[in-house]
Short mmCIF file of C-alpha atoms and ligand atoms in Angstrom, two decimals:
data_model
loop_
_atom_site.label_atom_id
_atom_site.label_comp_id
_atom_site.label_asym_id
_atom_site.label_seq_id
_atom_site.Cartn_x
_atom_site.Cartn_y
_atom_site.Cartn_z
CA MET A 1 -9.48 -9.20 -22.80
CA ILE A 2 -6.58 -11.41 -23.82
CA VAL A 3 -3.36 -9.51 -24.24
CA HIS A 4 -0.25 -11.18 -25.56
CA PHE A 5 2.47 -9.54 -23.58
CA GLN A 6 5.82 -8.58 -25.02
CA ASN A 7 8.99 -7.73 -23.23
CA SER A 8 9.80 -4.44 -24.89
CA LEU A 9 9.73 -0.80 -23.91
CA ASP A 10 7.52 0.02 -26.88
CA PHE A 11 5.00 -2.57 -25.86
CA ALA A 12 4.95 -1.35 -22.23
CA ARG A 13 4.44 2.22 -23.44
CA GLN A 14 1.64 1.10 -25.70
CA LEU A 15 -0.15 -0.50 -22.74
CA ASP A 16 0.31 2.77 -20.86
CA SER A 17 -1.08 4.86 -23.67
CA ASN A 18 -4.18 2.63 -23.83
CA ASP A 19 -4.66 2.78 -20.07
CA PRO A 20 -7.85 4.67 -19.12
CA LEU A 21 -6.32 5.47 -15.72
CA LYS A 22 -3.01 6.80 -17.04
CA GLY A 23 -3.83 10.37 -15.96
CA PHE A 24 -4.00 9.39 -12.30
CA ARG A 25 -0.23 8.98 -11.88
CA ASP A 26 0.08 12.74 -12.11
CA LYS A 27 -2.19 13.16 -9.09
CA PHE A 28 0.55 11.75 -6.83
CA TYR A 29 3.99 12.82 -5.66
CA LEU A 30 6.52 10.25 -6.82
CA PRO A 31 9.78 10.29 -4.85
CA ILE A 32 12.73 11.48 -6.96
CA ILE A 33 15.90 9.38 -6.93
CA ASN A 34 19.03 10.52 -8.80
CA GLY A 35 17.01 13.24 -10.49
CA GLN A 36 14.48 10.77 -11.87
CA GLU A 37 11.01 9.69 -10.74
CA CYS A 38 11.47 6.42 -8.88
CA VAL A 39 9.70 3.20 -9.65
CA TYR A 40 7.56 3.00 -6.54
CA PHE A 41 6.71 -0.62 -5.79
CA THR A 42 5.89 -0.30 -2.09
CA GLY A 43 2.34 1.00 -2.29
CA ASN A 44 1.45 -2.11 -0.25
CA SER A 45 3.50 -0.69 2.61
CA LEU A 46 2.94 3.07 2.42
CA GLY A 47 0.93 4.45 -0.47
CA LEU A 48 2.08 7.69 -2.10
CA GLN A 49 0.78 11.12 -1.24
CA PRO A 50 -1.96 12.55 -3.45
CA LYS A 51 -1.18 16.14 -4.48
CA THR A 52 -4.60 17.18 -3.14
CA THR A 53 -3.93 15.94 0.41
CA GLN A 54 -2.24 19.12 1.58
CA ASP A 55 -5.28 21.22 0.65
CA TYR A 56 -7.68 18.89 2.41
CA VAL A 57 -5.59 18.98 5.58
CA LEU A 58 -4.98 22.73 5.34
CA ASN A 59 -8.72 23.35 5.11
CA GLU A 60 -9.19 21.72 8.47
CA LEU A 61 -6.30 23.65 10.00
CA GLU A 62 -7.83 26.86 8.68
CA ASP A 63 -11.25 25.98 10.06
CA TRP A 64 -9.71 25.16 13.40
CA ALA A 65 -7.99 28.56 13.33
CA SER A 66 -11.20 30.34 12.33
CA PHE A 67 -13.73 28.56 14.49
CA GLY A 68 -11.99 26.91 17.42
CA VAL A 69 -14.43 24.57 19.12
CA GLU A 70 -17.27 25.84 16.95
CA GLY A 71 -15.69 23.91 14.10
CA HIS A 72 -17.42 20.79 15.42
CA PHE A 73 -20.59 22.22 13.92
CA HIS A 74 -19.49 25.13 11.73
CA ALA A 75 -16.43 23.93 9.85
CA ARG A 76 -16.99 23.54 6.11
CA GLN A 77 -17.22 19.82 6.85
CA PRO A 78 -18.39 19.86 10.47
CA TRP A 79 -16.14 17.66 12.60
CA PHE A 80 -19.06 16.24 14.56
CA SER A 81 -20.17 14.32 11.50
CA TYR A 82 -16.93 14.29 9.48
CA HIS A 83 -16.55 10.50 9.67
CA GLU A 84 -20.03 10.05 8.18
CA MET A 85 -18.65 10.86 4.73
CA PHE A 86 -16.63 7.66 4.59
CA PRO A 87 -19.00 4.68 4.54
CA GLN A 88 -20.46 5.68 1.19
CA LEU A 89 -16.97 6.03 -0.29
CA LEU A 90 -15.95 2.64 1.06
CA THR A 91 -18.99 0.52 0.15
CA LYS A 92 -17.60 -0.47 -3.24
CA ILE A 93 -14.08 -0.87 -1.88
CA VAL A 94 -14.96 -3.36 0.88
CA GLY A 95 -18.31 -4.65 -0.37
CA GLY A 96 -20.32 -3.62 2.66
CA LEU A 97 -23.46 -1.64 3.33
CA PRO A 98 -22.79 1.92 4.48
CA GLU A 99 -24.15 1.14 7.96
CA GLU A 100 -21.68 -1.73 8.26
CA ILE A 101 -18.64 0.50 7.80
CA VAL A 102 -16.96 2.91 10.16
CA VAL A 103 -13.68 4.80 9.92
CA MET A 104 -11.94 5.09 13.27
CA ASN A 105 -8.74 4.52 15.27
CA GLN A 106 -5.92 2.49 13.84
CA LEU A 107 -5.78 -1.03 12.60
CA THR A 108 -4.49 -3.01 15.55
CA VAL A 109 -6.76 -1.03 17.86
CA ASN A 110 -9.76 -1.96 15.73
CA LEU A 111 -8.66 -5.57 15.67
CA HIS A 112 -8.66 -5.62 19.47
CA LEU A 113 -12.00 -3.81 19.73
CA LEU A 114 -13.66 -6.22 17.35
CA MET A 115 -12.10 -9.22 19.04
CA ALA A 116 -13.49 -7.89 22.31
CA SER A 117 -16.91 -8.45 20.76
CA PHE A 118 -16.29 -11.49 18.58
CA TYR A 119 -13.77 -13.51 20.56
CA GLN A 120 -15.68 -14.76 23.56
CA PRO A 121 -13.96 -18.00 24.51
CA THR A 122 -15.59 -20.55 26.81
CA GLY A 123 -14.11 -23.69 28.38
CA GLU A 124 -15.29 -25.75 25.40
CA ARG A 125 -14.93 -23.20 22.63
CA PHE A 126 -11.79 -21.16 22.95
CA LYS A 127 -9.68 -21.66 19.82
CA ILE A 128 -8.65 -19.13 17.23
CA ILE A 129 -7.83 -20.46 13.76
CA CYS A 130 -5.59 -18.23 11.69
CA GLU A 131 -2.89 -18.35 9.04
CA ALA A 132 0.72 -19.15 9.88
CA LYS A 133 2.93 -16.10 9.30
CA ALA A 134 0.13 -13.67 10.00
CA PHE A 135 1.43 -10.09 10.24
CA PRO A 136 3.26 -9.79 13.59
CA SER A 137 0.87 -7.20 15.05
CA ASP A 138 -2.00 -9.63 14.47
CA GLN A 139 -0.07 -12.48 16.05
CA TYR A 140 0.51 -10.35 19.15
CA ALA A 141 -3.14 -9.30 19.19
CA PHE A 142 -4.32 -12.93 19.04
CA GLU A 143 -1.83 -14.05 21.66
CA SER A 144 -2.67 -11.26 24.08
CA GLN A 145 -6.42 -11.70 23.60
CA VAL A 146 -6.10 -15.37 24.43
CA ARG A 147 -4.08 -14.60 27.58
CA PHE A 148 -6.47 -11.80 28.50
CA HIS A 149 -9.23 -14.42 28.72
CA GLY A 150 -6.99 -16.73 30.76
CA PHE A 151 -6.19 -19.28 28.07
CA ASP A 152 -2.90 -20.66 26.83
CA PRO A 153 -1.91 -19.38 23.36
CA GLY A 154 -0.03 -22.63 22.72
CA LYS A 155 -3.32 -24.54 22.95
CA ALA A 156 -5.77 -21.91 21.78
CA ILE A 157 -4.14 -20.63 18.59
CA ILE A 158 -4.22 -22.99 15.63
CA GLU A 159 -2.14 -21.80 12.68
CA VAL A 160 -2.71 -23.22 9.22
CA ALA A 161 0.60 -23.41 7.36
CA PRO A 162 1.65 -24.31 3.83
CA ARG A 163 2.51 -27.98 3.38
CA GLU A 164 6.13 -29.07 3.48
CA GLY A 165 7.93 -27.70 0.43
CA GLU A 166 5.06 -25.37 -0.51
CA HIS A 167 4.66 -21.61 -0.06
CA VAL A 168 0.92 -21.19 -0.38
CA ILE A 169 -1.66 -22.24 2.20
CA ARG A 170 -4.16 -24.54 0.54
CA THR A 171 -7.81 -23.60 0.97
CA GLU A 172 -8.67 -27.26 1.53
CA ASP A 173 -6.26 -27.31 4.50
CA ILE A 174 -7.88 -24.21 5.99
CA LEU A 175 -11.34 -25.70 5.64
CA SER A 176 -10.35 -29.08 7.05
CA THR A 177 -8.61 -27.46 10.03
CA ILE A 178 -11.81 -25.58 10.79
CA GLN A 179 -13.85 -28.78 10.48
CA GLN A 180 -11.47 -30.78 12.66
CA ASN A 181 -11.59 -28.15 15.40
CA ALA A 182 -15.24 -27.26 14.89
CA ALA A 183 -16.49 -27.89 18.41
CA GLU A 184 -13.64 -25.96 20.02
CA THR A 185 -13.31 -22.96 17.73
CA ALA A 186 -14.52 -19.56 18.85
CA LEU A 187 -13.07 -17.46 16.04
CA VAL A 188 -11.63 -17.94 12.58
CA ILE A 189 -9.57 -14.96 11.50
CA PHE A 190 -7.51 -14.55 8.37
CA SER A 191 -6.02 -11.73 6.44
CA GLY A 192 -7.55 -10.97 3.04
CA VAL A 193 -4.10 -11.00 1.48
CA ASN A 194 -1.12 -12.40 3.39
CA TYR A 195 1.50 -9.65 3.65
CA TYR A 196 4.43 -11.98 3.08
CA ASN A 197 3.54 -14.23 0.17
CA GLY A 198 0.78 -12.06 -1.29
CA GLN A 199 -1.72 -14.93 -1.25
CA VAL A 200 -5.38 -13.91 -1.52
CA PHE A 201 -7.50 -16.09 0.76
CA ASP A 202 -10.85 -17.51 -0.23
CA MET A 203 -12.75 -15.40 2.27
CA LYS A 204 -16.16 -16.59 1.17
CA ALA A 205 -15.27 -20.25 1.74
CA ILE A 206 -13.52 -19.51 5.03
CA ALA A 207 -16.49 -17.55 6.40
CA LYS A 208 -18.88 -20.32 5.37
CA ALA A 209 -16.78 -23.03 7.05
CA ALA A 210 -16.39 -20.92 10.20
CA HIS A 211 -20.13 -20.44 10.46
CA GLU A 212 -20.82 -24.12 9.85
CA ALA A 213 -18.50 -24.81 12.77
CA GLY A 214 -20.47 -22.38 14.93
CA ALA A 215 -17.63 -19.86 15.12
CA TYR A 216 -17.38 -16.19 14.26
CA CYS A 217 -15.27 -15.13 11.31
CA GLY A 218 -13.22 -11.95 10.87
CA PHE A 219 -10.73 -10.61 8.36
CA ASP A 220 -7.77 -8.26 8.56
CA LEU A 221 -7.83 -6.48 5.22
CA ALA A 222 -4.67 -4.38 5.59
CA HIS A 223 -3.24 -5.73 2.33
CA ALA A 224 -6.57 -6.34 0.66
CA VAL A 225 -8.44 -3.05 0.89
CA GLY A 226 -8.09 -0.94 -2.24
CA ASN A 227 -6.28 -3.88 -3.83
CA ILE A 228 -8.64 -6.79 -4.47
CA GLU A 229 -12.35 -7.33 -4.91
CA LEU A 230 -14.16 -7.61 -1.58
CA HIS A 231 -17.73 -8.57 -0.73
CA LEU A 232 -17.77 -8.56 3.05
CA HIS A 233 -21.54 -8.30 3.32
CA ASP A 234 -22.35 -11.07 0.86
CA TRP A 235 -19.64 -13.32 2.27
CA GLU A 236 -21.21 -12.75 5.70
CA ALA A 237 -17.98 -11.86 7.41
CA ASP A 238 -18.86 -11.05 10.99
CA PHE A 239 -16.28 -8.30 11.16
CA ALA A 240 -13.24 -6.91 9.38
CA CYS A 241 -10.69 -4.17 9.86
CA TRP A 242 -8.10 -2.45 7.72
CA CYS A 243 -5.63 0.41 7.65
CA SER A 244 -5.70 3.30 5.20
CA TYR A 245 -2.04 3.99 4.59
CA LYS A 246 -1.16 1.03 2.34
CA TYR A 247 -3.16 0.73 -0.89
CA LEU A 248 -5.48 3.50 0.32
CA ASN A 249 -2.79 6.22 0.23
CA SER A 250 -4.05 8.08 3.29
CA GLY A 251 -0.72 8.83 4.94
CA PRO A 252 1.58 7.30 7.55
CA GLY A 253 -0.38 5.97 10.53
CA GLY A 254 -3.61 7.15 8.90
CA VAL A 255 -7.05 6.51 10.32
CA ALA A 256 -8.26 2.92 9.94
CA GLY A 257 -11.57 1.25 9.15
CA ALA A 258 -13.86 -1.43 10.47
CA PHE A 259 -16.79 -3.49 9.25
CA VAL A 260 -19.44 -5.15 11.38
CA HIS A 261 -22.08 -7.22 9.64
CA GLN A 262 -25.60 -5.85 9.83
CA LYS A 263 -26.84 -9.05 11.46
CA HIS A 264 -25.08 -8.05 14.70
CA PHE A 265 -26.50 -4.54 15.06
CA SER A 266 -29.44 -5.43 17.24
CA ASN A 267 -27.68 -8.08 19.31
CA THR A 268 -27.47 -6.37 22.67
CA ASN A 269 -25.77 -9.41 24.20
CA LEU A 270 -22.63 -8.87 22.20
CA PRO A 271 -20.04 -7.59 24.64
CA ARG A 272 -18.09 -4.55 23.60
CA LEU A 273 -15.71 -1.92 24.88
CA ALA A 274 -17.65 1.31 24.65
CA GLY A 275 -16.91 5.01 24.37
CA TRP A 276 -19.01 8.13 24.00
CA TRP A 277 -18.68 8.32 20.21
CA GLY A 278 -20.46 4.99 19.91
CA TYR A 279 -23.40 6.36 21.87
CA GLU A 280 -26.73 7.00 20.23
CA LYS A 281 -26.39 10.40 18.52
CA SER A 282 -29.62 12.17 19.41
CA THR A 283 -29.00 11.87 23.14
CA ARG A 284 -25.21 11.70 23.27
CA PHE A 285 -24.81 15.18 24.64
CA LEU A 286 -27.21 14.61 27.49
CA MET A 287 -24.14 12.85 28.89
CA GLN A 288 -26.21 10.32 30.80
CA LYS A 289 -25.27 7.09 32.48
CA GLY A 290 -25.90 3.76 30.74
CA PHE A 291 -24.33 3.11 27.35
CA LYS A 292 -26.77 3.04 24.42
CA PRO A 293 -24.96 2.02 21.24
CA ILE A 294 -25.73 3.39 17.81
CA GLU A 295 -27.22 0.38 16.01
CA THR A 296 -24.71 0.41 13.18
CA ALA A 297 -20.96 -0.15 12.92
CA GLU A 298 -20.62 3.35 14.37
CA GLY A 299 -21.69 1.87 17.68
CA TRP A 300 -18.14 0.50 18.01
CA GLN A 301 -16.59 3.97 17.94
CA LEU A 302 -14.86 5.13 21.09
CA SER A 303 -13.43 8.57 20.53
CA ASN A 304 -14.26 11.66 18.58
CA ALA A 305 -12.75 11.68 15.12
CA PRO A 306 -9.08 12.46 14.29
CA ILE A 307 -9.96 15.13 11.73
CA LEU A 308 -6.48 15.80 10.32
CA SER A 309 -5.86 12.21 9.37
CA MET A 310 -9.44 11.89 8.19
CA ALA A 311 -8.88 14.84 5.87
CA ALA A 312 -5.99 12.96 4.27
CA HIS A 313 -8.20 9.88 4.01
CA LYS A 314 -10.93 11.90 2.30
CA ALA A 315 -8.47 13.30 -0.24
CA SER A 316 -7.47 9.78 -1.18
CA LEU A 317 -10.93 8.24 -1.26
CA ASP A 318 -12.14 11.01 -3.54
CA ILE A 319 -9.49 9.83 -6.00
CA PHE A 320 -10.66 6.21 -5.64
CA GLU A 321 -14.19 7.39 -6.31
CA GLU A 322 -13.10 9.22 -9.46
CA ALA A 323 -11.04 6.28 -10.73
CA GLY A 324 -13.72 3.70 -9.86
CA MET A 325 -12.99 0.39 -8.19
CA ASP A 326 -13.87 -1.64 -11.29
CA ARG A 327 -11.30 0.13 -13.41
CA LEU A 328 -8.72 -0.09 -10.64
CA LEU A 329 -9.24 -3.83 -10.28
CA ALA A 330 -8.98 -4.37 -14.02
CA LYS A 331 -5.75 -2.39 -14.32
CA GLY A 332 -4.33 -3.93 -11.14
CA LYS A 333 -4.80 -7.36 -12.65
CA MET A 334 -3.14 -6.36 -15.92
CA LEU A 335 -0.19 -4.84 -14.07
CA SER A 336 0.39 -7.90 -11.94
CA ASP A 337 -0.03 -10.24 -14.90
CA TYR A 338 2.56 -8.19 -16.76
CA LEU A 339 4.86 -8.30 -13.75
CA PHE A 340 4.58 -12.08 -13.57
CA TYR A 341 5.24 -12.27 -17.29
CA ILE A 342 8.40 -10.14 -16.98
CA ILE A 343 9.67 -12.26 -14.08
CA ASP A 344 8.99 -15.42 -16.10
CA SER A 345 10.94 -14.01 -19.00
CA ILE A 346 13.91 -13.24 -16.71
CA ASN A 347 13.86 -16.82 -15.43
CA ALA A 348 13.57 -18.17 -18.96
CA ALA A 349 16.73 -16.32 -19.96
CA THR A 350 18.93 -17.75 -17.20
CA ALA A 351 20.42 -21.24 -17.14
CA GLU A 352 19.65 -21.61 -13.46
CA LYS A 353 16.36 -20.26 -12.10
CA LEU A 354 16.92 -16.96 -10.30
CA ILE A 355 13.50 -16.13 -8.89
CA GLU A 356 10.76 -18.29 -7.47
CA VAL A 357 7.54 -16.31 -7.22
CA ILE A 358 5.80 -17.54 -4.08
CA THR A 359 2.65 -15.53 -4.73
CA PRO A 360 0.02 -17.79 -6.27
CA ARG A 361 -0.78 -16.83 -9.86
CA ASP A 362 -4.46 -17.58 -9.51
CA ALA A 363 -4.93 -15.88 -6.12
CA LYS A 364 -3.02 -12.63 -6.20
CA GLY A 365 -3.58 -8.92 -5.94
CA CYS A 366 -1.10 -6.19 -6.79
CA GLN A 367 1.92 -7.92 -5.31
CA ALA A 368 4.55 -10.44 -6.27
CA SER A 369 6.79 -11.92 -3.58
CA MET A 370 10.00 -13.10 -5.19
CA LEU A 371 11.97 -15.75 -3.33
CA MET A 372 15.50 -15.13 -4.58
CA LEU A 373 17.20 -18.45 -5.21
CA LYS A 374 20.52 -16.67 -5.64
CA MET A 375 21.89 -13.12 -5.73
CA GLY A 376 19.01 -11.82 -3.61
CA ARG A 377 20.91 -9.01 -1.91
CA GLU A 378 22.69 -8.02 -5.14
CA VAL A 379 19.42 -7.78 -7.01
CA PHE A 380 17.80 -5.79 -4.23
CA GLU A 381 20.75 -3.37 -4.03
CA ALA A 382 20.83 -2.94 -7.79
CA LEU A 383 17.11 -2.17 -7.84
CA LYS A 384 17.62 0.41 -5.13
CA ASN A 385 20.60 2.01 -6.85
CA ASN A 386 18.59 2.28 -10.04
CA GLY A 387 15.63 4.02 -8.47
CA VAL A 388 13.30 1.12 -7.74
CA ILE A 389 11.81 1.17 -4.25
CA ALA A 390 10.94 -2.41 -3.31
CA ASP A 391 10.82 -4.25 -0.02
CA TRP A 392 13.21 -6.80 1.44
CA ARG A 393 12.00 -9.51 3.84
CA GLU A 394 14.44 -11.82 5.56
CA PRO A 395 15.84 -14.24 4.65
CA ASN A 396 15.59 -13.66 0.91
CA VAL A 397 12.26 -12.35 -0.32
CA ILE A 398 11.80 -9.21 -2.39
CA ARG A 399 8.23 -7.93 -2.46
CA VAL A 400 7.13 -5.69 -5.30
CA ALA A 401 3.68 -4.16 -5.60
CA PRO A 402 2.77 -2.18 -8.72
CA VAL A 403 -0.53 -0.42 -8.05
CA PRO A 404 -3.05 0.85 -10.59
CA LEU A 405 -3.32 4.48 -9.47
CA TYR A 406 0.28 5.50 -10.00
CA ASN A 407 2.31 2.66 -11.47
CA SER A 408 2.78 2.13 -15.16
CA PHE A 409 3.61 -0.79 -17.40
CA GLU A 410 6.81 1.07 -18.20
CA ASP A 411 7.71 0.89 -14.48
CA ILE A 412 7.49 -2.89 -14.70
CA HIS A 413 9.54 -3.03 -17.85
CA ARG A 414 12.21 -0.81 -16.28
CA PHE A 415 12.31 -3.10 -13.25
CA GLY A 416 12.87 -6.13 -15.50
CA GLU A 417 15.65 -4.40 -17.42
CA ILE A 418 17.52 -3.57 -14.23
CA ILE A 419 17.50 -7.20 -13.15
CA ARG A 420 18.63 -8.31 -16.60
CA GLY A 421 21.42 -5.74 -16.38
CA ILE A 422 22.85 -7.23 -13.20
CA LEU A 423 22.61 -10.75 -14.54
CA LYS A 424 24.59 -9.69 -17.60
CA SER A 425 27.30 -8.05 -15.52
CA ALA A 426 27.48 -10.92 -12.99
C1 LIG B 501 0.22 -3.25 8.06
C2 LIG B 501 -0.46 -4.22 8.95
C3 LIG B 501 -0.69 -3.95 10.30
C4 LIG B 501 -0.20 -2.68 10.94
O1 LIG B 501 -0.96 -2.37 12.07
P1 LIG B 501 -1.10 -0.86 12.58
O2 LIG B 501 -1.99 -1.00 13.74
O3 LIG B 501 -1.66 -0.06 11.45
O4 LIG B 501 0.27 -0.38 12.93
C5 LIG B 501 -1.39 -4.89 11.05
N1 LIG B 501 -1.83 -6.03 10.50
C6 LIG B 501 -1.63 -6.32 9.19
C7 LIG B 501 -2.16 -7.60 8.62
C8 LIG B 501 -0.92 -5.44 8.39
O5 LIG B 501 -0.68 -5.74 7.12
#
């Protein structure tokens, strides 16, 4: 559908009234600032709370009160198998088979667990290829994994950076770095969406190049899951992990997820760090020696499930299921296109360019990273004072992320008007 955008409140409201997902905003608590619902543009950092979450969590507290330990088998959703509800709800979201998906732990923990299996450096093949400016937790994970195996991070970690004067990492540079280091690369790992510039990576091409080089390939989907289209199975990613509290609205520090490609299930040579919850279910409670993994992604589980945070996750994923990933992707694209249009129109109205959007137009999700060429702090403060919650990254980047479940086109219009207001008064 081609929509000719207009910069007017009427037009924004018209887009909202035609939006098939407009009713979903009311399913969330929007923070109130100065007596007014805020414009919440940090769903990429901590998604908002669904109004149903409290009930889901309370149910589990009640069942714990009523049943004690018996809740493992007699709760309304028995805790023993609680996590088994998630793969089906996540198949569309990550593009994996149900057996390839498991909900467990937290993101950085899953990253380490999966690297324990898929980063097996040898004297010849020890390098990790990743993006420059990966999220800090990932950088520390890579660095410590390399040291753990006795290698030097300075030699083992190859970061692909944007070219001089550019903000986006070119796919061709990623692929050629993999090719140039082919014989020495053990693992290629990228995010799905870079947290800083909002760039969506070509995961299919990266996985293909990694495999041609004889390396494993993994993705950190923290900023991608629930945001962009994913086909982990078809792309043949070896593994992936993600958190649930950003676009997936499952609460601060919520339970995370992991994907392991089906092709690895029967490979008993793959090293792993094991725990009892990854043990074959029918004989788990015989409590015997000798680890026998479940031959699915569940075989990577360590601990029994954190039910309270899983209840919050379930509340949120039920909303995703109702909204449907296809509709969310379509609206997400419209929202971000409208956001880019509004930013363009602000730039067009100033003699000197104010904002350089460093998020690539043709490879973006629900995020625009605005490099402020001047007045960065003033703009950020004015947004805050006018009820827009955005995110500031040093030295001068404002990240805004309108999301399809609870943001509106009117939110984006209001954001644009606030910036225009400061420019007028400057
Ligand atoms: C948000 C984020 C994290 C956070 O890790 P936690 O273990 O959930 O604290 C890690 N990596 C990336 C890429 C992220 O975007």
